[in-house]
Short mmCIF file of C-alpha atoms and ligand atoms in Angstrom, two decimals:
data_model
loop_
_atom_site.label_atom_id
_atom_site.label_comp_id
_atom_site.label_asym_id
_atom_site.label_seq_id
_atom_site.Cartn_x
_atom_site.Cartn_y
_atom_site.Cartn_z
CA MET V 1 2.85 -65.68 -80.75
CA SER V 2 0.71 -65.21 -77.51
CA ILE V 3 -1.24 -62.25 -78.19
CA THR V 4 -5.35 -62.33 -78.26
CA THR V 5 -7.88 -59.79 -79.70
CA LEU V 6 -10.83 -59.03 -78.30
CA GLY V 7 -12.28 -60.15 -81.38
CA GLN V 8 -10.47 -63.81 -81.18
CA PHE V 9 -11.45 -64.10 -77.54
CA ILE V 10 -15.30 -63.16 -78.51
CA ILE V 11 -14.81 -65.98 -80.67
CA GLU V 12 -13.30 -67.94 -78.21
CA LYS V 13 -15.87 -67.38 -75.52
CA GLN V 14 -19.22 -68.10 -78.22
CA MET V 15 -17.91 -71.29 -78.64
CA ASP V 16 -18.80 -72.24 -74.45
CA PHE V 17 -22.04 -71.40 -76.32
CA PRO V 18 -22.79 -73.80 -79.09
CA PHE V 19 -26.53 -72.81 -79.52
CA ALA V 20 -25.58 -68.56 -79.70
CA LYS V 21 -26.49 -67.16 -83.32
CA GLY V 22 -23.48 -64.47 -82.47
CA GLU V 23 -25.35 -62.19 -81.99
CA LEU V 24 -23.73 -60.96 -78.60
CA SER V 25 -20.05 -61.38 -79.98
CA ARG V 26 -21.26 -59.41 -83.20
CA LEU V 27 -22.99 -56.51 -81.03
CA LEU V 28 -19.42 -56.71 -78.75
CA ARG V 29 -17.29 -56.09 -82.17
CA ASP V 30 -19.73 -53.16 -82.85
CA ILE V 31 -18.77 -51.71 -79.50
CA GLY V 32 -15.04 -52.48 -79.78
CA ILE V 33 -15.30 -50.98 -83.19
CA ALA V 34 -16.92 -47.40 -81.72
CA SER V 35 -14.86 -47.12 -79.24
CA LYS V 36 -11.23 -47.27 -81.68
CA ILE V 37 -13.28 -44.34 -83.83
CA ILE V 38 -13.60 -42.65 -80.06
CA SER V 39 -10.48 -43.09 -79.21
CA ARG V 40 -8.89 -41.89 -82.25
CA GLU V 41 -11.15 -38.47 -82.21
CA VAL V 42 -10.38 -38.01 -78.14
CA ASN V 43 -6.82 -38.59 -78.99
CA LYS V 44 -6.64 -35.86 -81.10
CA ALA V 45 -9.05 -33.56 -79.15
CA GLY V 46 -6.38 -31.12 -78.37
CA LEU V 47 -5.65 -30.55 -82.04
CA THR V 48 -8.51 -30.50 -83.53
CA GLN V 49 -8.57 -27.30 -80.63
CA ILE V 50 -5.46 -26.00 -82.46
CA LEU V 51 -7.62 -25.56 -85.97
CA GLY V 52 -11.46 -24.00 -84.34
CA ASP V 53 -12.92 -23.90 -80.76
CA PHE V 54 -15.86 -25.98 -80.59
CA GLY V 55 -19.46 -25.04 -82.02
CA SER V 56 -16.84 -22.85 -85.04
CA VAL V 57 -16.11 -24.11 -88.98
CA ASN V 58 -12.85 -26.02 -89.02
CA VAL V 59 -10.61 -25.05 -92.40
CA GLN V 60 -12.27 -27.72 -94.37
CA GLY V 61 -15.56 -26.11 -93.59
CA GLU V 62 -16.96 -28.74 -91.30
CA ASP V 63 -18.80 -28.07 -88.18
CA VAL V 64 -16.32 -29.08 -85.14
CA LYS V 65 -18.34 -31.08 -82.86
CA LYS V 66 -17.75 -31.47 -78.97
CA LEU V 67 -16.53 -35.03 -78.22
CA ASP V 68 -19.35 -36.24 -76.38
CA ILE V 69 -21.48 -35.93 -79.51
CA ILE V 70 -19.07 -36.87 -81.40
CA GLY V 71 -19.16 -40.12 -79.53
CA ASN V 72 -22.77 -41.01 -79.20
CA GLU V 73 -22.63 -40.18 -83.12
CA THR V 74 -20.24 -42.75 -83.69
CA PHE V 75 -22.43 -45.33 -81.08
CA ILE V 76 -25.76 -44.42 -82.61
CA TRP V 77 -23.54 -45.32 -85.90
CA ALA V 78 -22.00 -48.21 -85.37
CA LEU V 79 -25.37 -50.30 -83.68
CA SER V 80 -27.49 -49.19 -86.40
CA LYS V 81 -25.25 -50.92 -88.75
CA GLY V 82 -24.77 -53.99 -86.54
CA GLY V 83 -28.28 -54.72 -86.91
CA GLU V 84 -28.17 -56.55 -83.64
CA VAL V 85 -30.17 -53.46 -81.38
CA CYS V 86 -32.98 -52.09 -81.94
CA ALA V 87 -32.71 -49.65 -79.49
CA MET V 88 -30.58 -47.11 -77.72
CA ALA V 89 -30.80 -44.86 -74.47
CA SER V 90 -27.96 -41.80 -74.37
CA GLU V 91 -26.57 -39.95 -71.74
CA GLU V 92 -26.82 -37.25 -74.45
CA ASN V 93 -30.59 -37.54 -75.60
CA ASP V 94 -33.86 -37.13 -73.72
CA ASP V 95 -35.45 -40.01 -75.09
CA MET V 96 -34.62 -43.53 -76.61
CA ILE V 97 -33.48 -43.86 -79.70
CA PRO V 98 -34.75 -46.18 -81.87
CA LEU V 99 -32.36 -47.79 -84.27
CA ASN V 100 -33.09 -47.79 -88.22
CA GLY V 101 -30.79 -49.87 -89.56
CA PHE V 102 -31.78 -51.57 -91.68
CA TYR V 103 -32.21 -54.78 -89.45
CA SER V 104 -32.49 -53.07 -86.38
CA LYS V 105 -36.41 -53.36 -85.76
CA SER V 106 -35.46 -57.18 -85.52
CA GLY V 107 -32.32 -57.15 -83.29
CA LYS V 108 -32.84 -58.70 -79.96
CA TYR V 109 -30.84 -56.58 -77.64
CA VAL V 110 -30.75 -53.14 -76.21
CA VAL V 111 -27.84 -50.82 -75.22
CA CYS V 112 -27.58 -47.93 -72.96
CA ILE V 113 -24.29 -45.71 -72.68
CA ASP V 114 -22.36 -42.83 -71.65
CA PRO V 115 -20.23 -42.30 -74.81
CA LEU V 116 -18.14 -39.78 -73.22
CA ASP V 117 -18.20 -39.93 -68.98
CA GLY V 118 -15.61 -36.91 -67.52
CA SER V 119 -16.20 -34.89 -70.62
CA SER V 120 -15.62 -31.69 -68.72
CA ASN V 121 -11.67 -33.13 -68.51
CA ILE V 122 -11.74 -33.32 -72.24
CA ASP V 123 -10.25 -29.83 -72.24
CA VAL V 124 -7.46 -30.84 -69.61
CA ASN V 125 -6.01 -33.71 -71.14
CA VAL V 126 -6.99 -35.73 -68.42
CA SER V 127 -8.39 -39.44 -68.53
CA ILE V 128 -12.40 -39.83 -69.87
CA GLY V 129 -14.38 -42.63 -70.40
CA THR V 130 -17.35 -44.35 -72.70
CA ILE V 131 -19.51 -46.57 -70.30
CA PHE V 132 -22.26 -49.51 -72.34
CA SER V 133 -24.40 -51.95 -70.72
CA ILE V 134 -26.97 -54.55 -72.86
CA TYR V 135 -29.87 -56.12 -72.48
CA ARG V 136 -31.75 -58.45 -74.37
CA ARG V 137 -35.61 -56.53 -75.32
CA ILE V 138 -38.53 -57.21 -73.43
CA SER V 139 -40.94 -56.24 -76.91
CA GLU V 140 -40.77 -59.22 -79.47
CA PRO V 141 -38.22 -58.24 -82.06
CA GLY V 142 -39.89 -57.48 -85.13
CA THR V 143 -42.25 -54.83 -83.19
CA GLU V 144 -41.33 -51.50 -82.21
CA PRO V 145 -38.79 -51.08 -79.26
CA ASP V 146 -40.44 -50.33 -76.12
CA LEU V 147 -39.64 -47.85 -73.55
CA LYS V 148 -39.87 -50.49 -70.96
CA ASP V 149 -37.30 -52.45 -72.94
CA VAL V 150 -34.05 -49.32 -71.93
CA LEU V 151 -36.12 -49.07 -68.04
CA GLN V 152 -34.18 -52.60 -67.26
CA ALA V 153 -33.07 -53.78 -63.95
CA GLY V 154 -29.05 -53.92 -63.47
CA ASN V 155 -29.79 -57.96 -62.87
CA GLN V 156 -31.47 -58.48 -66.08
CA LEU V 157 -27.81 -57.44 -67.42
CA VAL V 158 -26.66 -59.25 -70.67
CA GLY V 159 -22.88 -57.24 -70.16
CA ALA V 160 -21.36 -54.32 -69.79
CA GLY V 161 -18.85 -52.41 -69.40
CA TYR V 162 -16.37 -49.33 -69.89
CA VAL V 163 -13.80 -47.98 -72.38
CA VAL V 164 -10.88 -45.84 -70.62
CA TYR V 165 -9.35 -43.05 -72.66
CA GLY V 166 -5.94 -43.18 -70.75
CA THR V 167 -2.33 -42.99 -71.29
CA SER V 168 -3.72 -46.40 -73.44
CA THR V 169 -7.27 -46.97 -74.28
CA MET V 170 -8.75 -49.79 -72.09
CA LEU V 171 -12.05 -51.98 -72.81
CA VAL V 172 -12.89 -53.62 -69.61
CA TYR V 173 -16.22 -55.88 -70.09
CA SER V 174 -18.51 -58.91 -68.64
CA THR V 175 -21.17 -60.72 -69.98
CA GLY V 176 -21.49 -62.53 -66.83
CA ALA V 177 -18.57 -65.13 -66.51
CA GLY V 178 -16.14 -62.94 -64.81
CA VAL V 179 -14.37 -59.48 -66.11
CA ASN V 180 -11.25 -58.93 -69.35
CA GLY V 181 -9.58 -56.37 -69.95
CA PHE V 182 -8.14 -55.11 -73.40
CA THR V 183 -6.00 -52.82 -74.11
CA LEU V 184 -5.07 -50.88 -77.23
CA ASP V 185 -2.45 -51.66 -79.67
CA PRO V 186 -2.22 -48.75 -81.94
CA SER V 187 -0.06 -50.23 -84.03
CA ILE V 188 -2.21 -52.69 -85.59
CA GLY V 189 -5.94 -50.77 -84.40
CA GLU V 190 -6.22 -53.80 -81.55
CA PHE V 191 -7.65 -54.24 -78.50
CA CYS V 192 -5.47 -57.26 -76.97
CA LEU V 193 -6.16 -59.28 -74.24
CA SER V 194 -3.81 -57.45 -71.79
CA HIS V 195 -5.94 -57.96 -68.02
CA PRO V 196 -7.25 -61.84 -68.04
CA ASP V 197 -9.80 -62.41 -65.15
CA ILE V 198 -9.50 -59.27 -63.52
CA MET V 199 -10.16 -59.59 -60.16
CA THR V 200 -10.53 -56.69 -57.25
CA PRO V 201 -8.59 -56.59 -53.84
CA LYS V 202 -11.37 -57.79 -51.00
CA ASP V 203 -9.53 -54.67 -49.71
CA GLY V 204 -7.64 -50.97 -50.44
CA LYS V 205 -6.62 -47.90 -48.86
CA VAL V 206 -8.04 -45.68 -51.85
CA TYR V 207 -11.23 -43.96 -51.23
CA SER V 208 -12.67 -41.72 -54.03
CA ILE V 209 -15.37 -39.41 -53.68
CA ASN V 210 -15.69 -34.93 -54.08
CA GLU V 211 -15.01 -33.78 -50.70
CA GLY V 212 -15.23 -30.50 -51.11
CA ASN V 213 -19.29 -31.57 -51.56
CA ALA V 214 -18.53 -32.98 -47.00
CA ALA V 215 -20.56 -30.01 -45.79
CA GLU V 216 -24.11 -31.42 -47.60
CA PHE V 217 -23.17 -35.45 -47.36
CA PRO V 218 -25.07 -37.48 -45.04
CA GLU V 219 -23.54 -38.15 -40.89
CA GLY V 220 -22.76 -41.55 -41.74
CA VAL V 221 -20.44 -40.59 -45.03
CA LYS V 222 -19.03 -37.41 -42.97
CA THR V 223 -18.37 -40.26 -39.99
CA TYR V 224 -16.72 -42.12 -42.47
CA LEU V 225 -14.32 -39.55 -43.86
CA ASP V 226 -12.97 -37.80 -40.38
CA TRP V 227 -12.46 -42.28 -39.70
CA VAL V 228 -10.51 -42.89 -43.04
CA LYS V 229 -8.25 -39.88 -41.89
CA GLY V 230 -7.43 -41.67 -38.36
CA THR V 231 -4.32 -43.70 -38.31
CA ASN V 232 -4.62 -47.85 -36.82
CA LYS V 233 -1.62 -49.08 -38.32
CA GLU V 234 -3.58 -52.63 -38.59
CA GLU V 235 -6.36 -51.37 -40.74
CA ASN V 236 -4.11 -49.76 -43.02
CA ARG V 237 -5.21 -46.27 -42.30
CA PRO V 238 -5.00 -43.16 -42.95
CA TYR V 239 -6.72 -44.14 -46.26
CA THR V 240 -5.15 -42.18 -49.58
CA ALA V 241 -7.73 -39.45 -51.15
CA ARG V 242 -7.90 -39.81 -54.94
CA TYR V 243 -10.71 -38.81 -57.44
CA ILE V 244 -10.04 -36.89 -60.51
CA GLY V 245 -13.33 -36.39 -61.60
CA SER V 246 -13.14 -38.96 -64.07
CA MET V 247 -15.94 -42.16 -62.89
CA VAL V 248 -14.43 -44.64 -64.68
CA ALA V 249 -10.77 -43.98 -64.38
CA ASP V 250 -11.25 -43.23 -61.24
CA PHE V 251 -13.31 -46.46 -60.62
CA HIS V 252 -10.73 -48.33 -63.14
CA ARG V 253 -7.64 -47.11 -60.64
CA ASN V 254 -9.63 -48.50 -57.84
CA LEU V 255 -10.96 -51.80 -59.78
CA LEU V 256 -7.42 -52.97 -60.19
CA LYS V 257 -5.29 -51.97 -56.82
CA GLY V 258 -8.22 -52.03 -54.57
CA GLY V 259 -10.59 -49.41 -52.77
CA VAL V 260 -13.89 -47.33 -53.35
CA PHE V 261 -15.98 -44.99 -55.50
CA ILE V 262 -18.64 -42.47 -53.05
CA TYR V 263 -20.90 -40.25 -54.50
CA PRO V 264 -23.22 -39.88 -52.21
CA PRO V 265 -26.33 -37.85 -51.25
CA THR V 266 -26.12 -34.47 -51.11
CA ALA V 267 -28.60 -31.83 -49.52
CA LYS V 268 -28.93 -30.44 -53.38
CA ALA V 269 -28.83 -33.75 -55.05
CA PRO V 270 -30.12 -36.29 -52.91
CA ASN V 271 -29.95 -38.79 -55.06
CA GLY V 272 -26.32 -38.23 -56.23
CA LYS V 273 -25.73 -37.06 -58.88
CA LEU V 274 -25.03 -40.26 -60.91
CA ARG V 275 -27.36 -42.07 -63.90
CA LEU V 276 -28.61 -45.08 -62.88
CA LEU V 277 -28.89 -46.40 -66.70
CA PHE V 278 -25.49 -45.29 -67.70
CA GLU V 279 -23.11 -44.95 -65.29
CA CYS V 280 -23.87 -46.49 -61.68
CA ILE V 281 -25.70 -50.25 -63.12
CA PRO V 282 -23.03 -50.74 -65.88
CA MET V 283 -19.82 -50.10 -63.29
CA ALA V 284 -22.38 -51.96 -60.65
CA PHE V 285 -21.98 -54.94 -62.60
CA ILE V 286 -18.25 -55.21 -63.42
CA SER V 287 -17.11 -54.47 -59.97
CA GLU V 288 -19.46 -57.35 -58.92
CA GLN V 289 -18.09 -59.41 -61.40
CA ALA V 290 -14.40 -58.71 -60.43
CA GLY V 291 -15.84 -59.92 -56.09
CA GLY V 292 -16.29 -56.47 -55.20
CA LYS V 293 -19.62 -54.46 -53.82
CA ALA V 294 -21.82 -51.99 -55.23
CA THR V 295 -24.50 -49.64 -53.24
CA ILE V 296 -27.31 -46.88 -52.72
CA GLY V 297 -25.95 -46.95 -49.33
CA ASP V 298 -28.88 -48.46 -47.40
CA GLY V 299 -27.07 -52.41 -48.54
CA SER V 300 -28.54 -52.97 -51.23
CA ARG V 301 -27.27 -53.70 -54.44
CA ILE V 302 -26.97 -50.84 -57.39
CA LEU V 303 -28.13 -54.20 -60.00
CA ASP V 304 -31.52 -53.97 -57.83
CA VAL V 305 -32.83 -51.11 -58.88
CA ILE V 306 -35.12 -51.09 -60.88
CA PRO V 307 -35.15 -47.98 -63.41
CA GLU V 308 -38.51 -45.31 -63.71
CA LYS V 309 -36.57 -42.87 -65.84
CA LEU V 310 -34.43 -42.84 -68.17
CA HIS V 311 -32.23 -40.36 -66.60
CA GLN V 312 -32.81 -41.18 -62.90
CA ARG V 313 -29.66 -40.62 -60.55
CA VAL V 314 -28.51 -42.74 -57.00
CA PRO V 315 -26.37 -42.38 -54.71
CA ALA V 316 -23.29 -45.20 -54.89
CA ILE V 317 -21.22 -46.14 -53.03
CA MET V 318 -18.46 -49.35 -55.56
CA GLY V 319 -15.17 -51.06 -55.15
CA SER V 320 -13.48 -53.84 -52.59
CA ALA V 321 -15.75 -55.47 -51.02
CA ASN V 322 -14.67 -55.21 -46.78
CA MET V 323 -14.39 -51.61 -47.84
CA VAL V 324 -18.00 -51.07 -49.44
CA ASP V 325 -19.40 -52.99 -46.17
CA LYS V 326 -17.20 -50.87 -43.72
CA LEU V 327 -18.37 -47.56 -45.09
CA GLU V 328 -22.20 -49.39 -45.23
CA ASP V 329 -21.60 -49.45 -41.56
CA PHE V 330 -20.68 -46.01 -41.30
CA MET V 331 -24.40 -44.87 -43.09
CA LYS V 332 -26.84 -47.15 -41.09
P1 LIG P 5 -20.95 -36.03 -66.62
O1 LIG P 5 -20.96 -37.23 -67.31
O2 LIG P 5 -21.75 -35.34 -67.31
O3 LIG P 5 -19.27 -36.21 -67.61
O4 LIG P 5 -20.28 -36.38 -65.06
C1 LIG P 5 -20.48 -37.58 -64.75
C2 LIG P 5 -18.84 -37.23 -63.67
C3 LIG P 5 -18.22 -38.83 -63.23
O5 LIG P 5 -17.35 -38.87 -64.57
C4 LIG P 5 -17.66 -38.09 -62.28
O6 LIG P 5 -17.34 -39.12 -61.33
C5 LIG P 5 -18.46 -37.35 -61.64
O7 LIG P 5 -18.99 -36.60 -62.81
C6 LIG P 5 -17.81 -36.24 -61.17
O8 LIG P 5 -18.84 -35.07 -60.59
P2 LIG P 5 -18.31 -34.17 -59.20
O9 LIG P 5 -17.51 -33.21 -59.81
O10 LIG P 5 -19.57 -33.90 -58.86
O11 LIG P 5 -17.37 -34.41 -58.20
MG1 LIG P 6 -21.08 -39.39 -67.26
#
């Protein structure tokens, strides 16, 4: 049998660190469990709507909850039970969430999460995702977690990843030694290694941006958008536009095929739309780990931005290294 499940893979990797106590491995396992539950819920989202509109009561008399709330509660549950995590920060919650599992206070880690990214796509059966990142806590284990535990720069990450609920469900993660992808085999209920050692192409011809906002983009981005549409065979132009409006899906396609994902500042949103902690840092980490780049448009790395508040936003350019560099040149 040549299958490697996520659980087996995590154990194999842990053997490289003989002094590790297995806490991070258990934490990754808990993330896998939560993702499987969310995948199950996402797959029956259409049916749930038939049974009762969101916000109403279903045939069992239970409240029908929005999927992003279910996703959030599932992660809070899974990580509270596990005991490796003392606190979470979530795109769904205004404040940090101290976990109250039996062992949580002694947990060494904190997790930032966007439980269901691209949620506007749920109702129309388009791919959505979960994004997560893991940091070692700064406060002393055993004490109350502190906001500074979750306000850490991406260059302090222990690991990060995402789950894409697409034609299949796939979990992609890195703990700083490359990127690996696992596809959920629903018949056995396991994530199985399907994309070992993902490396993103250095070049590509896909650009992903909400061009509807173009009138409000900085001049450099506008000129770049004219350039990508020009014809030049050697430079693979014109590029191809692909934008589905689900960051995880847009990013995942570009990671595998080559491309650049862009969410620039606009006149109305000078820091762009995407959240530093919940969306940009974890995806930037995966991008860099796969040989790509991720910047905020002035040449500096997303991973070097020091977060000042939980729901801080940053502009984002991420993907194939040469494509990110090219756009950065236009923005100088
Ligand atoms: P959400 O966290 O409210 O779902 O918003 C994030 C999503 C990303 O997945 C996607 O890249 C972006 O918003 C799309 O925004 P826009 O519709 O402005 O292009
Ligand atoms: Mg989001």
